[in-house]
Amino acid sequence: RERGLPVSVYRVDVISGDQVNGACQTRDFVWLTLKGLVQSGAVPSGSGGRFHLLPVDYVSGAITALSALPASDGGTFHLFNQSSLSLADCVRRLRDLGYGLRDLDHGS
């Protein structure tokens, strides 16, 4: 932009799997965190945090639609999911699926 190029910026939350087939990038922070919990069989106490996930097909559709609008040239767009998924919800779901995740105190 500073050099006169017509650049639009799309800032996106964490991109998750496709809404139809679930295809996703498995080597990002969210999935590697969950994989680490499963592999260790434990969850550190006080593990908080929330994930604002956006399905990849939603993100690609939004960027395609926005970029087709003449008024969007040079704009900055924030694609953000107001709903979030807590790490505690993920842990509960993993336990429901049969993963034996024990709680670890900080001194353990």
mmCIF file of N, CA and C in Angstrom, residues 37-39 41-42 91-102:
data_model
loop_
_atom_site.group_PDB
_atom_site.id
_atom_site.type_symbol
_atom_site.label_atom_id
_atom_site.label_comp_id
_atom_site.label_asym_id
_atom_site.label_seq_id
_atom_site.Cartn_x
_atom_site.Cartn_y
_atom_site.Cartn_z
ATOM 1 N N LEU A 37 -2.074 -33.362 23.994
ATOM 2 C CA LEU A 37 -2.837 -33.792 25.166
ATOM 3 C C LEU A 37 -3.137 -35.284 25.089
ATOM 4 N N VAL A 38 -3.575 -35.736 23.918
ATOM 5 C CA VAL A 38 -3.904 -37.156 23.737
ATOM 6 C C VAL A 38 -2.652 -38.013 23.903
ATOM 7 N N GLN A 39 -1.546 -37.610 23.290
ATOM 8 C CA GLN A 39 -0.318 -38.398 23.376
ATOM 9 C C GLN A 39 0.229 -38.460 24.797
ATOM 10 N N GLY A 41 -1.650 -38.055 27.486
ATOM 11 C CA GLY A 41 -2.683 -38.605 28.360
ATOM 12 C C GLY A 41 -2.999 -37.709 29.539
ATOM 13 N N ALA A 42 -2.651 -36.429 29.421
ATOM 14 C CA ALA A 42 -2.843 -35.525 30.552
ATOM 15 C C ALA A 42 -3.193 -34.121 30.079
ATOM 16 N N VAL A 91 -11.445 -30.848 25.735
ATOM 17 C CA VAL A 91 -11.014 -31.925 26.629
ATOM 18 C C VAL A 91 -12.202 -32.807 26.996
ATOM 19 N N ARG A 92 -13.345 -32.193 27.309
ATOM 20 C CA ARG A 92 -14.555 -32.982 27.619
ATOM 21 C C ARG A 92 -14.930 -33.888 26.451
ATOM 22 N N ARG A 93 -14.868 -33.342 25.244
ATOM 23 C CA ARG A 93 -15.223 -34.126 24.055
ATOM 24 C C ARG A 93 -14.233 -35.272 23.848
ATOM 25 N N LEU A 94 -12.951 -35.015 24.042
ATOM 26 C CA LEU A 94 -11.950 -36.083 23.917
ATOM 27 C C LEU A 94 -12.206 -37.183 24.945
ATOM 28 N N ARG A 95 -12.545 -36.789 26.158
ATOM 29 C CA ARG A 95 -12.863 -37.784 27.189
ATOM 30 C C ARG A 95 -14.115 -38.562 26.817
ATOM 31 N N ASP A 96 -15.118 -37.882 26.273
ATOM 32 C CA ASP A 96 -16.339 -38.559 25.813
ATOM 33 C C ASP A 96 -16.029 -39.594 24.734
ATOM 34 N N LEU A 97 -15.001 -39.321 23.939
ATOM 35 C CA LEU A 97 -14.596 -40.241 22.871
ATOM 36 C C LEU A 97 -13.720 -41.380 23.383
ATOM 37 N N GLY A 98 -13.449 -41.379 24.691
ATOM 38 C CA GLY A 98 -12.717 -42.487 25.282
ATOM 39 C C GLY A 98 -11.256 -42.233 25.602
ATOM 40 N N TYR A 99 -10.780 -41.016 25.367
ATOM 41 C CA TYR A 99 -9.388 -40.715 25.695
ATOM 42 C C TYR A 99 -9.278 -40.462 27.193
ATOM 43 N N GLY A 100 -8.413 -41.222 27.848
ATOM 44 C CA GLY A 100 -8.225 -41.091 29.287
ATOM 45 C C GLY A 100 -7.260 -39.969 29.610
ATOM 46 N N LEU A 101 -7.759 -38.769 29.698
ATOM 47 C CA LEU A 101 -6.921 -37.608 29.992
ATOM 48 C C LEU A 101 -7.025 -37.281 31.475
ATOM 49 N N ARG A 102 -5.906 -37.417 32.170
ATOM 50 C CA ARG A 102 -5.922 -37.101 33.603
ATOM 51 C C ARG A 102 -5.521 -35.637 33.796
#
